CSV table of C-alpha atoms in Angstrom, one decimal:
chain,number,residue,atom,x,y,z
A,1143,UNK,CA,8.4,-14.1,-8.6
A,1144,UNK,CA,8.7,-11.4,-6.0
A,1145,UNK,CA,11.2,-11.7,-3.1
A,1146,UNK,CA,10.7,-10.8,0.5
A,1147,UNK,CA,13.6,-10.4,2.9
A,1148,UNK,CA,12.5,-11.3,6.4
A,1149,UNK,CA,14.3,-9.7,9.4
A,1150,UNK,CA,13.3,-11.6,12.5
A,1151,UNK,CA,11.9,-14.8,10.9
A,1152,UNK,CA,12.1,-16.7,14.1
A,1153,UNK,CA,9.8,-14.3,15.9
A,1154,UNK,CA,6.0,-14.3,16.0
A,1155,UNK,CA,5.3,-11.6,13.3
A,1156,UNK,CA,8.3,-12.5,11.1
A,1157,UNK,CA,7.5,-16.2,11.1
A,1158,UNK,CA,3.8,-15.8,10.3
A,1159,UNK,CA,4.5,-13.1,7.7
A,1160,UNK,CA,7.0,-15.4,6.0
A,1161,UNK,CA,4.4,-18.2,5.9
A,1162,UNK,CA,1.7,-15.9,4.5
A,1163,UNK,CA,3.9,-14.5,1.8
A,1164,UNK,CA,5.1,-17.9,0.8
A,1165,UNK,CA,1.5,-19.1,0.5
A,1166,UNK,CA,0.9,-16.3,-2.0
A,1167,UNK,CA,3.9,-17.2,-4.1
A,1168,UNK,CA,6.6,-15.0,-2.8
A,1169,UNK,CA,10.2,-16.1,-2.6
A,1170,UNK,CA,11.4,-15.9,1.0
A,1171,UNK,CA,14.8,-14.9,2.2
A,1172,UNK,CA,15.9,-14.5,5.8
A,1173,UNK,CA,18.8,-12.6,7.3
A,1174,UNK,CA,19.7,-14.4,10.5
A,1175,UNK,CA,22.5,-14.5,13.0
A,1176,UNK,CA,21.8,-18.1,13.7
A,1177,UNK,CA,20.7,-20.2,10.8
A,1178,UNK,CA,19.7,-23.1,13.1
A,1179,UNK,CA,16.6,-21.0,14.1
A,1180,UNK,CA,15.3,-20.9,10.5
A,1181,UNK,CA,12.0,-22.6,9.8
A,1182,UNK,CA,12.4,-26.1,8.4
A,1183,UNK,CA,10.6,-25.3,5.2
A,1184,UNK,CA,13.1,-22.5,4.2
A,1185,UNK,CA,15.7,-23.6,1.7
A,1186,UNK,CA,19.3,-23.2,3.1
A,1187,UNK,CA,20.3,-21.2,0.0
A,1188,UNK,CA,17.8,-18.6,1.0
A,1189,UNK,CA,19.2,-18.1,4.5
A,1190,UNK,CA,21.8,-15.3,4.7
A,1191,UNK,CA,23.9,-15.2,7.8
A,1192,UNK,CA,24.2,-11.7,9.1
A,1193,UNK,CA,22.9,-9.1,11.5
A,1194,UNK,CA,20.0,-6.6,10.8
A,1195,UNK,CA,22.0,-4.0,12.7
A,1196,UNK,CA,24.8,-4.2,10.1
A,1197,UNK,CA,24.2,-2.0,7.1
A,1198,UNK,CA,26.6,-3.8,4.7
A,1199,UNK,CA,25.2,-7.2,5.5
A,1200,UNK,CA,21.6,-6.1,5.2
A,1201,UNK,CA,22.2,-4.2,2.0
A,1202,UNK,CA,23.9,-7.3,0.4
A,1203,UNK,CA,21.0,-9.5,1.5
A,1204,UNK,CA,18.3,-7.1,0.2
A,1205,UNK,CA,19.9,-6.5,-3.2
A,1206,UNK,CA,17.4,-8.7,-5.1
A,1207,UNK,CA,14.5,-8.1,-2.7
A,1208,UNK,CA,11.2,-6.4,-3.5
A,1209,UNK,CA,10.2,-6.1,0.2
A,1210,UNK,CA,11.9,-5.9,3.6
A,1211,UNK,CA,9.8,-7.2,6.5
A,1212,UNK,CA,11.0,-5.5,9.6
A,1213,UNK,CA,10.1,-8.0,12.4
A,1214,UNK,CA,13.0,-7.5,14.8
A,1215,UNK,CA,13.0,-5.9,18.2
A,1216,UNK,CA,15.6,-5.2,20.9
A,1217,UNK,CA,15.0,-6.7,24.3
A,1218,UNK,CA,11.9,-5.1,25.8
A,1219,UNK,CA,14.0,-3.3,28.5
A,1220,UNK,CA,16.5,-2.0,25.9
A,1221,UNK,CA,14.2,-0.1,23.6
A,1222,UNK,CA,15.4,3.3,24.7
A,1223,UNK,CA,19.0,2.4,23.9
A,1224,UNK,CA,18.6,0.3,20.8
A,1225,UNK,CA,15.2,0.6,19.0
A,1226,UNK,CA,16.0,3.6,16.7
A,1227,UNK,CA,19.6,2.5,16.0
A,1228,UNK,CA,18.4,-1.0,15.1
A,1229,UNK,CA,15.8,0.4,12.7
A,1230,UNK,CA,18.2,2.7,10.9
A,1231,UNK,CA,20.1,0.2,8.7
A,1232,UNK,CA,16.8,-1.2,7.3
A,1233,UNK,CA,15.5,2.3,6.6
A,1234,UNK,CA,18.7,3.3,4.9
A,1235,UNK,CA,18.7,0.2,2.7
A,1236,UNK,CA,15.1,0.8,1.7
A,1237,UNK,CA,16.0,4.3,0.8
A,1238,UNK,CA,19.0,3.3,-1.2
A,1239,UNK,CA,17.2,0.5,-3.1
A,1240,UNK,CA,13.9,2.3,-3.3
A,1241,UNK,CA,12.0,-0.7,-2.1
A,1242,UNK,CA,9.1,-1.2,0.3
A,1243,UNK,CA,9.6,-1.8,4.0
A,1244,UNK,CA,6.8,-3.4,6.0
A,1245,UNK,CA,6.8,-2.3,9.6
A,1246,UNK,CA,4.5,-3.7,12.3
A,1247,UNK,CA,3.0,-0.9,14.3
A,1248,UNK,CA,1.3,-1.2,17.7
A,1249,UNK,CA,-1.0,0.8,19.9
A,1250,UNK,CA,1.6,2.4,22.1
A,1251,UNK,CA,1.6,5.5,20.0
A,1252,UNK,CA,-1.8,6.5,21.3
A,1253,UNK,CA,-3.3,7.7,24.6
A,1254,UNK,CA,-6.4,5.8,25.9
A,1255,UNK,CA,-9.8,6.9,24.5
A,1256,UNK,CA,-13.3,5.6,24.4
A,1257,UNK,CA,-13.4,6.0,20.6
A,1258,UNK,CA,-11.9,3.7,18.0
A,1259,UNK,CA,-8.6,5.1,16.6
A,1260,UNK,CA,-8.2,5.4,12.9
A,1261,UNK,CA,-5.1,6.2,10.8
A,1262,UNK,CA,-5.6,9.9,11.0
A,1263,UNK,CA,-5.8,10.0,14.8
A,1264,UNK,CA,-3.2,12.3,16.5
A,1265,UNK,CA,-0.5,10.4,18.3
A,1266,UNK,CA,-0.2,11.3,22.0
A,1267,UNK,CA,1.9,8.6,23.7
A,1268,UNK,CA,1.8,8.5,27.5
A,1269,UNK,CA,4.8,6.2,28.0
A,1270,UNK,CA,8.5,6.2,27.0
A,1271,UNK,CA,7.9,3.2,24.8
A,1272,UNK,CA,5.1,5.0,23.0
A,1273,UNK,CA,7.4,8.0,22.4
A,1274,UNK,CA,10.0,5.7,20.9
A,1275,UNK,CA,7.5,4.1,18.6
A,1276,UNK,CA,6.3,7.5,17.4
A,1277,UNK,CA,10.0,8.5,16.7
A,1278,UNK,CA,10.4,5.3,14.7
A,1279,UNK,CA,7.4,6.0,12.6
A,1280,UNK,CA,8.6,9.6,12.1
A,1281,UNK,CA,11.9,8.2,10.8
A,1282,UNK,CA,9.9,5.9,8.4
A,1283,UNK,CA,7.9,8.9,7.1
A,1284,UNK,CA,11.2,10.7,6.4
A,1285,UNK,CA,12.4,7.6,4.6
A,1286,UNK,CA,9.4,7.7,2.3
A,1287,UNK,CA,10.5,11.2,1.3
A,1288,UNK,CA,14.0,9.8,0.6
A,1289,UNK,CA,13.0,7.1,-1.9
A,1290,UNK,CA,11.8,4.3,0.3
A,1291,UNK,CA,8.3,2.9,0.2
A,1292,UNK,CA,6.8,2.3,3.6
A,1293,UNK,CA,3.8,0.2,4.8
A,1294,UNK,CA,2.9,0.3,8.5
A,1295,UNK,CA,0.3,-2.3,9.7
A,1296,UNK,CA,-0.8,-1.5,13.2
A,1297,UNK,CA,-2.1,-4.2,15.4
A,1298,UNK,CA,-2.9,-5.2,19.0
A,1299,UNK,CA,-1.5,-8.0,21.2
A,1300,UNK,CA,-0.9,-11.1,19.1
A,1301,UNK,CA,-3.0,-14.3,19.4
A,1302,UNK,CA,-1.8,-17.2,17.4
A,1303,UNK,CA,-1.4,-21.0,17.5
A,1304,UNK,CA,2.4,-20.9,17.2
A,1305,UNK,CA,3.3,-17.7,19.2
A,1306,UNK,CA,5.8,-17.7,22.0
A,1307,UNK,CA,6.4,-15.3,24.8
A,1308,UNK,CA,2.9,-13.9,24.1
A,1309,UNK,CA,0.1,-12.9,26.5
A,1310,UNK,CA,-2.2,-15.9,25.6
A,1311,UNK,CA,0.6,-18.3,26.4
A,1312,UNK,CA,0.8,-16.8,29.9
A,1313,UNK,CA,-2.9,-16.4,30.5
A,1314,UNK,CA,-4.4,-19.6,29.1
A,1315,UNK,CA,-3.5,-23.0,30.6
A,1316,UNK,CA,-5.0,-26.2,29.2
A,1317,UNK,CA,-5.6,-29.0,31.7
A,1318,UNK,CA,-6.9,-32.5,31.1
A,1319,UNK,CA,-10.6,-31.8,31.8
A,1320,UNK,CA,-10.8,-28.0,31.7
A,1321,UNK,CA,-9.0,-24.8,30.7
A,1322,UNK,CA,-7.8,-22.1,33.1
A,1323,UNK,CA,-7.6,-18.4,32.1
A,1324,UNK,CA,-6.3,-15.5,34.1
A,1325,UNK,CA,-7.6,-12.1,33.2
A,1326,UNK,CA,-5.3,-9.1,33.5
A,1327,UNK,CA,-8.3,-6.7,33.4
A,1328,UNK,CA,-11.7,-6.2,35.0
A,1329,UNK,CA,-14.9,-7.6,33.5
A,1330,UNK,CA,-15.9,-4.4,31.8
A,1331,UNK,CA,-12.6,-3.7,30.0
A,1332,UNK,CA,-12.2,-4.4,26.2
A,1333,UNK,CA,-8.7,-5.3,25.2
A,1334,UNK,CA,-7.5,-5.1,21.7
A,1335,UNK,CA,-6.1,-8.3,20.1
A,1336,UNK,CA,-4.9,-9.3,16.6
A,1337,UNK,CA,-5.1,-12.9,15.4
A,1338,UNK,CA,-1.7,-13.3,13.7
A,1339,UNK,CA,-2.7,-15.6,10.8
A,1340,UNK,CA,-5.5,-13.1,9.8
A,1341,UNK,CA,-3.3,-10.1,10.3
A,1342,UNK,CA,-0.5,-11.5,8.1
A,1343,UNK,CA,-2.8,-12.9,5.4
A,1344,UNK,CA,-4.5,-9.5,5.2
A,1345,UNK,CA,-1.2,-7.7,5.1
A,1346,UNK,CA,-0.1,-9.8,2.1
A,1347,UNK,CA,-3.3,-8.8,0.3
A,1348,UNK,CA,-2.6,-5.2,1.1
A,1349,UNK,CA,0.9,-5.5,-0.5
A,1350,UNK,CA,-0.8,-6.5,-3.7
A,1351,UNK,CA,-2.7,-3.2,-3.8
A,1352,UNK,CA,-1.5,0.1,-5.2
A,1353,UNK,CA,-0.2,2.1,-2.2
A,1354,UNK,CA,1.3,5.4,-1.6
A,1355,UNK,CA,5.0,5.7,-0.6
A,1356,UNK,CA,3.9,6.0,3.0
A,1357,UNK,CA,0.8,3.9,3.8
A,1358,UNK,CA,-0.7,3.2,7.3
A,1359,UNK,CA,-3.3,0.5,7.9
A,1360,UNK,CA,-5.0,-0.4,11.2
A,1361,UNK,CA,-6.0,-4.0,11.8
A,1362,UNK,CA,-9.7,-4.3,12.7
A,1363,UNK,CA,-8.6,-6.9,15.2
A,1364,UNK,CA,-10.7,-8.3,18.1
A,1365,UNK,CA,-12.1,-6.3,20.9
A,1366,UNK,CA,-12.6,-8.8,23.7
A,1367,UNK,CA,-14.0,-8.5,27.2
A,1368,UNK,CA,-14.0,-11.3,29.8
A,1369,UNK,CA,-17.5,-12.2,28.7
A,1370,UNK,CA,-16.4,-12.6,25.1
A,1371,UNK,CA,-13.7,-15.1,26.1
A,1372,UNK,CA,-16.1,-17.0,28.3
A,1373,UNK,CA,-18.7,-17.2,25.6
A,1374,UNK,CA,-16.2,-18.5,23.0
A,1375,UNK,CA,-15.0,-21.3,25.4
A,1376,UNK,CA,-18.7,-22.2,26.1
A,1377,UNK,CA,-19.4,-22.3,22.4
A,1378,UNK,CA,-16.6,-24.9,22.1
A,1379,UNK,CA,-17.9,-26.8,25.1
A,1380,UNK,CA,-14.6,-26.2,26.8
A,1381,UNK,CA,-15.1,-25.9,30.6
A,1382,UNK,CA,-13.4,-22.7,31.7
A,1383,UNK,CA,-12.1,-21.7,35.2
A,1384,UNK,CA,-11.3,-18.0,35.5
A,1385,UNK,CA,-9.2,-16.1,37.9
A,1386,UNK,CA,-7.5,-12.7,38.2
A,1387,UNK,CA,-4.0,-12.3,36.8
A,1388,UNK,CA,-1.5,-12.1,39.6
A,1389,UNK,CA,-0.1,-8.6,38.9
A,1390,UNK,CA,1.4,-8.7,42.4
A,1391,UNK,CA,3.8,-11.4,41.3
A,1392,UNK,CA,5.0,-9.1,38.4
A,1393,UNK,CA,5.5,-6.3,40.9
A,1394,UNK,CA,7.8,-8.6,42.9
A,1395,UNK,CA,9.6,-9.9,39.9
A,1396,UNK,CA,10.1,-6.4,38.6
A,1397,UNK,CA,12.6,-5.7,41.4
A,1398,UNK,CA,14.9,-8.2,39.8
A,1399,UNK,CA,13.8,-8.6,36.1
A,1400,UNK,CA,14.1,-5.5,33.9
A,1401,UNK,CA,11.7,-6.8,31.3
A,1402,UNK,CA,8.9,-7.4,33.8
A,1403,UNK,CA,9.5,-3.8,35.1
A,1404,UNK,CA,8.8,-2.6,31.6
A,1405,UNK,CA,5.7,-4.7,31.2
A,1406,UNK,CA,4.3,-3.1,34.4
A,1407,UNK,CA,4.8,0.3,32.9
A,1408,UNK,CA,2.4,-0.7,30.1
A,1409,UNK,CA,-0.3,-1.9,32.4
A,1410,UNK,CA,-2.6,1.0,31.5
A,1411,UNK,CA,-3.4,-1.0,28.3
A,1412,UNK,CA,-5.3,-3.5,30.5
A,1413,UNK,CA,-7.1,-0.7,32.4
A,1414,UNK,CA,-8.1,1.8,29.7
A,1415,UNK,CA,-9.3,1.2,26.2
A,1416,UNK,CA,-7.0,1.7,23.2
A,1417,UNK,CA,-8.9,0.2,20.3
A,1418,UNK,CA,-8.2,0.5,16.6
A,1419,UNK,CA,-10.6,1.3,13.8
A,1420,UNK,CA,-9.8,-1.0,10.9
A,1421,UNK,CA,-12.4,0.3,8.5
A,1422,UNK,CA,-9.8,1.4,5.9
A,1423,UNK,CA,-8.3,-2.1,5.7
A,1424,UNK,CA,-11.7,-3.8,5.5
A,1425,UNK,CA,-12.9,-1.5,2.8
A,1426,UNK,CA,-9.7,-1.9,0.8
A,1427,UNK,CA,-9.7,-5.7,0.9
A,1428,UNK,CA,-13.4,-6.1,0.5
A,1429,UNK,CA,-14.2,-9.8,0.0
A,1430,UNK,CA,-10.5,-10.7,0.4
A,1431,UNK,CA,-10.5,-9.5,4.0
A,1432,UNK,CA,-9.9,-12.5,6.4
A,1433,UNK,CA,-11.4,-12.6,9.9
A,1434,UNK,CA,-11.6,-15.7,12.1
A,1435,UNK,CA,-14.1,-15.8,15.0
A,1436,UNK,CA,-12.7,-16.3,18.5
A,1437,UNK,CA,-14.5,-19.6,18.8
A,1438,UNK,CA,-12.5,-20.9,15.9
A,1439,UNK,CA,-9.3,-19.3,17.1
A,1440,UNK,CA,-9.6,-21.2,20.4
A,1441,UNK,CA,-9.8,-24.5,18.5
A,1442,UNK,CA,-6.5,-23.5,16.9
A,1443,UNK,CA,-4.8,-22.6,20.2
A,1444,UNK,CA,-5.8,-25.8,22.0
A,1445,UNK,CA,-3.0,-28.4,22.0
A,1446,UNK,CA,-3.8,-31.5,20.1
């Protein structure tokens, strides 16, 4: 049985990846500062108390692992100070043990374009956060030259039934007789989303394939306009009331809340297209590729 060490198992990506790996027969271990936040299904003997920023603690936890799932992030307003230093222990452990590290990439690396972006597309970030993400992936590429095995799976904004602090949880509000949805973009814009259960199930399948020491995959994801959301709600016979997202409230909050200030700096993603081309993943997985229609996703999101 293969073992995966999850860093950030209480977060959206870490939690769903742990579940997807477990479903495919992997043994799951978690390195956590607070074991009380571990999922209820995880056996206490597979919870290691420690910090992902501590090389010694991480190395000890990963000693019997076949895979490290890197699902941790510093606070959104602390990326410039902490993102690279937080990544470094995981990279060094993967190099030392010659094991694979799974890293969730995002679209920040790229400038807006009308064309779908494949894995060979040149990275031209237009924000500080994008430059940080490029630097992190450059470090991962170097790690692959130093003995580590790296898999990057790039995705859009997460949609999922159990996500927290996500855009859908802010935008979609379920009322007794109808649903309200606020749109952060105009009617023409297509935004790039990734349904987390599909993303993680597909990622587990990718990990079963023969890969190079540095492999990048783009999630085909969901390219959704206002009309796509409206049609999916209509298909489910869910009455939908729409409105514009109150960006003005974020502008006010940004004066006092550093995280909101950083969110505003990424607003271009709601104004200009940054869409991924997932052809490589779909072709590699063939009939094992999993893709859930938005209509079905909405059924999963709706509270019981």
